[in-house]
Coordinates of N, CA and C in Angstrom, one line a residue:
A1166 N 26.2 -178.9 -22.6 CA 26.2 -177.6 -21.8 C 24.8 -177.4 -21.3
R1167 N 24.7 -176.7 -20.2 CA 23.4 -176.3 -19.6 C 23.3 -174.8 -19.9
F1168 N 22.1 -174.4 -20.1 CA 21.8 -173.0 -20.4 C 20.7 -172.4 -19.4
A1169 N 20.8 -171.1 -19.2 CA 19.8 -170.4 -18.4 C 19.6 -169.0 -19.0
I1170 N 18.4 -168.5 -18.8 CA 18.2 -167.1 -19.2 C 18.4 -166.2 -18.0
A1171 N 19.2 -165.2 -18.2 CA 19.5 -164.2 -17.1 C 19.6 -162.9 -17.7
G1172 N 18.9 -161.9 -17.2 CA 19.0 -160.6 -17.7 C 18.6 -160.5 -19.1
G1173 N 17.7 -161.3 -19.5 CA 17.2 -161.3 -20.9 C 18.1 -161.9 -21.9
R1174 N 19.2 -162.6 -21.4 CA 20.1 -163.2 -22.4 C 20.3 -164.7 -22.1
L1175 N 20.5 -165.5 -23.1 CA 20.7 -166.9 -22.9 C 22.2 -167.1 -22.6
R1176 N 22.5 -167.7 -21.5 CA 23.9 -167.9 -21.1 C 24.2 -169.4 -20.9
A1177 N 25.3 -169.8 -21.3 CA 25.8 -171.2 -21.0 C 26.3 -171.3 -19.6
L1178 N 26.0 -172.4 -19.0 CA 26.5 -172.6 -17.6 C 27.4 -173.8 -17.7
S1179 N 28.6 -173.7 -17.0 CA 29.5 -174.8 -17.0 C 30.1 -174.9 -15.6
R1180 N 30.7 -176.1 -15.3 CA 31.3 -176.3 -13.9 C 32.3 -175.2 -13.6
L1181 N 33.2 -174.9 -14.5 CA 34.2 -173.9 -14.3 C 34.0 -172.8 -15.3
P1182 N 33.3 -171.7 -14.9 CA 32.9 -170.7 -15.8 C 34.1 -170.0 -16.5
Q1183 N 33.9 -169.6 -17.7 CA 34.8 -168.8 -18.5 C 34.4 -167.3 -18.4
C1184 N 35.4 -166.4 -18.5 CA 35.0 -165.0 -18.5 C 34.3 -164.6 -19.7
R1185 N 33.1 -164.0 -19.6 CA 32.3 -163.6 -20.7 C 32.7 -162.2 -21.3
S1186 N 33.5 -161.5 -20.6 CA 33.8 -160.1 -20.9 C 34.8 -160.0 -22.1
G1187 N 35.4 -161.1 -22.5 CA 36.5 -161.0 -23.5 C 37.8 -160.8 -22.9
A1188 N 37.9 -160.5 -21.6 CA 39.1 -160.4 -20.9 C 39.8 -161.8 -20.8
P1189 N 41.1 -161.9 -20.9 CA 41.7 -163.2 -20.7 C 41.4 -163.8 -19.4
R1190 N 41.1 -165.1 -19.3 CA 40.9 -165.8 -18.1 C 42.2 -165.8 -17.3
A1191 N 42.1 -165.3 -16.0 CA 43.3 -165.3 -15.2 C 43.6 -166.7 -14.7
E1192 N 44.9 -166.9 -14.5 CA 45.3 -168.2 -14.0 C 45.0 -168.2 -12.5
P1193 N 44.7 -169.4 -11.9 CA 44.4 -169.4 -10.5 C 45.7 -168.9 -9.7
H1194 N 45.5 -168.3 -8.6 CA 46.6 -167.7 -7.9 C 47.4 -168.8 -7.2
A1195 N 48.6 -168.5 -6.8 CA 49.6 -169.5 -6.3 C 49.0 -170.3 -5.2
K1196 N 48.3 -169.7 -4.2 CA 47.6 -170.4 -3.2 C 46.2 -170.7 -3.6
M1197 N 46.0 -171.7 -4.3 CA 44.7 -172.0 -5.0 C 43.5 -171.9 -4.1
Y1198 N 43.6 -172.3 -2.9 CA 42.5 -172.4 -2.0 C 42.3 -171.3 -1.0
E1199 N 43.0 -170.2 -1.3 CA 42.8 -169.0 -0.5 C 42.6 -167.8 -1.4
F1200 N 42.1 -166.7 -0.9 CA 41.9 -165.5 -1.7 C 43.2 -164.9 -2.1
P1201 N 43.4 -164.4 -3.3 CA 44.6 -163.6 -3.6 C 44.7 -162.4 -2.8
E1202 N 45.9 -161.9 -2.5 CA 46.0 -160.7 -1.6 C 45.4 -159.5 -2.3
D1203 N 45.3 -159.4 -3.6 CA 44.7 -158.2 -4.2 C 43.2 -158.2 -4.4
F1204 N 42.5 -159.3 -3.9 CA 41.1 -159.4 -4.1 C 40.4 -158.4 -3.1
D1205 N 39.5 -157.6 -3.6 CA 38.8 -156.6 -2.8 C 37.3 -157.0 -2.8
P1206 N 36.8 -157.6 -1.7 CA 35.4 -158.1 -1.7 C 34.4 -156.9 -1.9
S1207 N 34.8 -155.7 -1.6 CA 33.9 -154.6 -1.8 C 33.5 -154.3 -3.2
S1208 N 34.3 -154.9 -4.2 CA 33.9 -154.8 -5.6 C 32.6 -155.6 -5.9
L1209 N 32.1 -156.4 -5.0 CA 30.9 -157.1 -5.1 C 29.7 -156.4 -4.6
V1210 N 29.9 -155.4 -3.8 CA 28.8 -154.6 -3.2 C 28.0 -153.9 -4.3
R1211 N 26.7 -153.9 -4.2 CA 25.8 -153.3 -5.1 C 25.5 -154.2 -6.3
R1212 N 26.1 -155.4 -6.4 CA 25.7 -156.3 -7.5 C 24.3 -156.9 -7.1
E1213 N 23.5 -157.0 -8.1 CA 22.1 -157.5 -8.0 C 22.0 -158.9 -8.5
V1214 N 21.4 -159.8 -7.7 CA 21.2 -161.2 -8.1 C 20.1 -161.2 -9.2
E1215 N 20.5 -161.8 -10.4 CA 19.6 -162.0 -11.5 C 19.1 -163.4 -11.6
L1216 N 19.9 -164.4 -11.2 CA 19.6 -165.8 -11.4 C 20.3 -166.6 -10.3
V1217 N 19.5 -167.6 -9.8 CA 20.1 -168.6 -8.9 C 19.8 -169.9 -9.6
S1218 N 20.8 -170.7 -9.9 CA 20.6 -172.0 -10.6 C 21.2 -173.1 -9.9
F1219 N 20.6 -174.3 -10.0 CA 21.1 -175.5 -9.2 C 21.4 -176.6 -10.2
G1220 N 22.6 -177.2 -10.0 CA 22.9 -178.4 -10.8 C 23.5 -179.5 -10.0
G1221 N 23.9 -180.6 -10.6 CA 24.4 -181.7 -9.8 C 25.7 -181.4 -9.1
S1222 N 26.5 -180.5 -9.7 CA 27.8 -180.2 -9.1 C 28.0 -178.7 -8.7
A1223 N 27.0 -177.9 -8.9 CA 27.2 -176.5 -8.6 C 25.9 -175.8 -8.3
V1224 N 26.0 -174.7 -7.4 CA 25.0 -173.8 -7.3 C 25.6 -172.5 -7.8
I1225 N 24.9 -171.9 -8.7 CA 25.4 -170.7 -9.4 C 24.5 -169.5 -9.1
V1226 N 25.1 -168.4 -8.6 CA 24.4 -167.2 -8.3 C 25.0 -166.2 -9.3
A1227 N 24.2 -165.8 -10.2 CA 24.6 -164.8 -11.3 C 24.0 -163.4 -10.9
F1228 N 24.9 -162.4 -11.1 CA 24.6 -161.1 -10.7 C 24.7 -160.2 -12.0
D1229 N 24.2 -159.0 -11.9 CA 24.4 -158.0 -13.0 C 25.9 -157.8 -13.2
K1230 N 26.2 -157.0 -14.2 CA 27.5 -156.6 -14.6 C 28.5 -157.8 -14.8
D1231 N 27.9 -158.9 -15.4 CA 28.7 -160.1 -15.7 C 29.5 -160.6 -14.5
T1232 N 28.9 -160.7 -13.4 CA 29.5 -161.3 -12.2 C 28.8 -162.5 -11.7
R1233 N 29.6 -163.5 -11.3 CA 29.0 -164.8 -11.0 C 29.8 -165.5 -9.9
I1234 N 29.1 -166.1 -9.0 CA 29.7 -166.9 -7.9 C 29.2 -168.4 -8.2
S1235 N 30.1 -169.3 -8.3 CA 29.7 -170.7 -8.5 C 30.2 -171.5 -7.2
I1236 N 29.3 -172.1 -6.6 CA 29.6 -172.8 -5.3 C 29.6 -174.3 -5.6
F1237 N 30.7 -175.0 -5.3 CA 30.9 -176.4 -5.5 C 30.9 -177.2 -4.3
G1238 N 31.0 -176.6 -3.1 CA 31.1 -177.3 -1.8 C 30.0 -176.9 -0.9
S1239 N 30.4 -176.5 0.3 CA 29.4 -176.1 1.4 C 29.2 -174.6 1.4
Y1240 N 28.0 -174.3 1.9 CA 27.6 -172.9 2.1 C 26.6 -172.8 3.2
T1241 N 26.4 -171.6 3.7 CA 25.3 -171.4 4.6 C 24.5 -170.2 4.1
H1242 N 23.2 -170.3 4.4 CA 22.3 -169.3 4.0 C 21.3 -169.0 5.2
S1243 N 21.2 -167.8 5.5 CA 20.2 -167.4 6.6 C 19.4 -166.2 6.2
Q1244 N 18.2 -166.3 6.7 CA 17.3 -165.1 6.5 C 17.5 -164.2 7.8
E1245 N 17.2 -163.0 7.7 CA 17.5 -162.0 8.8 C 16.9 -162.6 10.1
G1246 N 17.7 -162.7 11.1 CA 17.2 -163.1 12.4 C 17.1 -164.6 12.6
A1247 N 17.3 -165.4 11.5 CA 17.2 -166.8 11.6 C 18.5 -167.5 11.7
H1248 N 18.5 -168.8 12.1 CA 19.7 -169.6 12.2 C 20.2 -169.9 10.8
A1249 N 21.5 -169.9 10.6 CA 22.1 -170.2 9.3 C 22.1 -171.7 9.1
E1250 N 21.6 -172.2 7.9 CA 21.5 -173.6 7.6 C 22.7 -174.0 6.7
L1251 N 23.4 -175.0 7.2 CA 24.5 -175.5 6.4 C 24.0 -176.4 5.2
A1252 N 24.5 -176.2 4.0 CA 24.1 -176.9 2.9 C 25.3 -177.3 2.0
Q1253 N 25.2 -178.4 1.3 CA 26.2 -178.8 0.4 C 25.6 -179.0 -1.0
V1254 N 26.5 -178.9 -2.0 CA 26.1 -179.1 -3.4 C 26.0 -180.6 -3.7
P1255 N 25.0 -181.1 -4.3 CA 23.7 -180.4 -4.6 C 22.8 -180.4 -3.4
P1256 N 22.2 -179.2 -3.2 CA 21.3 -179.1 -2.0 C 20.0 -179.9 -2.2
Q1257 N 19.5 -180.4 -1.1 CA 18.2 -181.2 -1.2 C 17.0 -180.2 -1.2
E1258 N 17.2 -179.1 -0.6 CA 16.2 -178.0 -0.7 C 16.9 -176.7 -0.5
S1259 N 16.3 -175.6 -0.8 CA 16.9 -174.3 -0.7 C 15.9 -173.2 -0.7
R1260 N 16.4 -172.1 0.0 CA 15.6 -170.9 -0.1 C 16.4 -169.8 -0.7
L1261 N 17.5 -170.2 -1.4 CA 18.3 -169.2 -2.1 C 17.6 -168.4 -3.2
M1262 N 16.5 -168.9 -3.7 CA 15.7 -168.1 -4.6 C 15.3 -166.8 -4.1
R1263 N 15.2 -166.7 -2.8 CA 14.9 -165.4 -2.1 C 15.9 -164.3 -2.5
L1264 N 17.1 -164.7 -3.0 CA 18.1 -163.7 -3.3 C 17.8 -163.0 -4.6
V1265 N 17.0 -163.5 -5.5 CA 16.8 -162.9 -6.8 C 16.2 -161.5 -6.6
G1266 N 16.8 -160.5 -7.2 CA 16.4 -159.2 -7.1 C 17.1 -158.4 -5.9
A1267 N 17.7 -159.1 -5.0 CA 18.4 -158.5 -3.9 C 19.8 -158.1 -4.3
K1268 N 20.3 -157.0 -3.6 CA 21.6 -156.5 -3.9 C 22.6 -156.8 -2.7
I1269 N 23.8 -157.0 -3.0 CA 24.8 -157.2 -2.0 C 25.1 -155.9 -1.3
T1270 N 24.9 -155.8 0.0 CA 25.1 -154.6 0.8 C 26.5 -154.6 1.5
V1271 N 26.9 -155.8 1.9 CA 28.2 -156.0 2.6 C 28.9 -157.3 2.0
A1272 N 30.1 -157.2 1.7 CA 30.9 -158.4 1.3 C 32.2 -158.4 2.0
A1273 N 32.6 -159.5 2.6 CA 33.8 -159.6 3.4 C 34.4 -161.0 3.2
V1274 N 35.7 -161.0 3.3 CA 36.4 -162.3 3.4 C 36.8 -162.5 4.8
E1275 N 36.3 -163.6 5.4 CA 36.6 -164.0 6.8 C 38.0 -164.7 6.9
S1276 N 38.5 -164.8 8.0 CA 39.9 -165.3 8.2 C 40.1 -166.7 7.7
D1277 N 39.1 -167.5 7.5 CA 39.2 -168.9 7.0 C 39.0 -168.9 5.5
S1278 N 39.0 -167.8 4.8 CA 38.8 -167.7 3.4 C 37.3 -168.0 3.0
T1279 N 36.4 -167.8 4.0 CA 35.0 -167.8 3.7 C 34.6 -166.5 3.1
L1280 N 33.8 -166.5 2.1 CA 33.2 -165.3 1.5 C 31.8 -165.1 2.2
A1281 N 31.7 -163.9 2.8 CA 30.4 -163.6 3.5 C 29.7 -162.5 2.8
L1282 N 28.5 -162.7 2.4 CA 27.7 -161.7 1.6 C 26.4 -161.4 2.4
R1283 N 26.1 -160.1 2.6 CA 24.9 -159.7 3.2 C 24.1 -159.0 2.1
F1284 N 22.8 -159.3 2.0 CA 21.9 -158.8 0.9 C 20.9 -157.7 1.4
S1285 N 20.4 -157.0 0.5 CA 19.4 -155.9 0.8 C 18.1 -156.5 1.4
N1286 N 17.8 -157.7 1.2 CA 16.6 -158.3 1.9 C 16.9 -158.9 3.3
G1287 N 18.1 -158.7 3.8 CA 18.5 -159.1 5.1 C 19.1 -160.5 5.2
D1288 N 19.1 -161.2 4.0 CA 19.7 -162.6 4.0 C 21.2 -162.5 4.0
T1289 N 21.9 -163.6 4.5 CA 23.3 -163.7 4.5 C 23.7 -165.0 3.8
L1290 N 24.6 -165.0 2.9 CA 25.2 -166.2 2.2 C 26.7 -166.2 2.5
R1291 N 27.1 -167.4 3.0 CA 28.5 -167.6 3.3 C 29.0 -168.8 2.4
C1292 N 30.0 -168.5 1.6 CA 30.6 -169.6 0.7 C 31.8 -170.1 1.5
L1293 N 31.7 -171.3 1.9 CA 32.7 -171.9 2.8 C 33.9 -172.5 2.1
A1294 N 35.1 -172.2 2.6 CA 36.3 -172.8 2.0 C 36.7 -173.9 2.9
D1295 N 36.0 -175.0 2.8 CA 36.2 -176.1 3.7 C 36.8 -177.4 3.1
S1296 N 37.4 -177.3 2.0 CA 38.0 -178.5 1.3 C 39.5 -178.1 1.0
K1297 N 40.4 -178.9 1.3 CA 41.8 -178.7 1.0 C 42.2 -179.3 -0.3
H1298 N 41.3 -180.1 -0.9 CA 41.6 -180.9 -2.1 C 40.9 -180.4 -3.4
Y1299 N 39.8 -179.7 -3.2 CA 39.0 -179.3 -4.3 C 38.6 -177.8 -4.2
E1300 N 38.3 -177.2 -5.3 CA 37.8 -175.8 -5.3 C 36.5 -175.8 -4.6
C1301 N 36.3 -174.9 -3.7 CA 35.0 -174.8 -3.0 C 34.0 -173.8 -3.7
F1302 N 34.6 -172.7 -4.3 CA 33.8 -171.8 -5.0 C 34.7 -171.0 -5.9
T1303 N 34.1 -170.3 -6.9 CA 34.8 -169.4 -7.8 C 34.0 -168.1 -7.8
I1304 N 34.7 -167.0 -8.1 CA 34.1 -165.7 -8.3 C 34.6 -165.2 -9.6
E1305 N 33.7 -164.9 -10.5 CA 34.0 -164.4 -11.8 C 33.4 -163.0 -12.0
T1306 N 34.3 -162.0 -12.3 CA 33.9 -160.7 -12.6 C 34.5 -160.4 -14.0
P1307 N 34.2 -159.3 -14.6 CA 34.8 -159.0 -15.9 C 36.3 -158.9 -16.0
T1308 N 36.9 -158.7 -14.8 CA 38.4 -158.5 -14.8 C 39.1 -159.6 -14.0
K1309 N 38.4 -160.4 -13.2 CA 39.0 -161.4 -12.3 C 38.3 -162.7 -12.4
F1310 N 39.1 -163.8 -12.1 CA 38.6 -165.1 -11.9 C 39.3 -165.7 -10.7
V1311 N 38.6 -165.8 -9.6 CA 39.2 -166.3 -8.3 C 38.7 -167.7 -8.0
V1312 N 39.6 -168.5 -7.7 CA 39.3 -169.9 -7.3 C 39.7 -170.0 -5.8
V1313 N 38.7 -170.5 -5.0 CA 39.0 -170.7 -3.6 C 38.6 -172.1 -3.2

């Protein structure tokens, strides 16, 4: 297992994260590669980035309040006013570290099941649902585990 320190706590990192809240891990929804109908992206608003970590098979963005997004496929990241750069896991280089300390100000699910996040520093992160055969990203909160 890989470990990282976030929010002053040692946390284990794995490819498919388990809920740390003690809540039972939810089963993936029937349409595994789309958002469930009851998912409300606004629940991510005001979450602050505590840690960005990079591994051979995932980029993990950990937030306060036991919330985490694990990206296994493609994503775009752009700074305010700049062109969005397409990246795949594992990235060759990244500026995602800029997100540490920033808070989500806008969260939306786009029509193609892309998760779009705008941050307080002006950056935008889009987690792309561009694979029909593998999970592209997961979202873990204390009460939900979503696989897209």
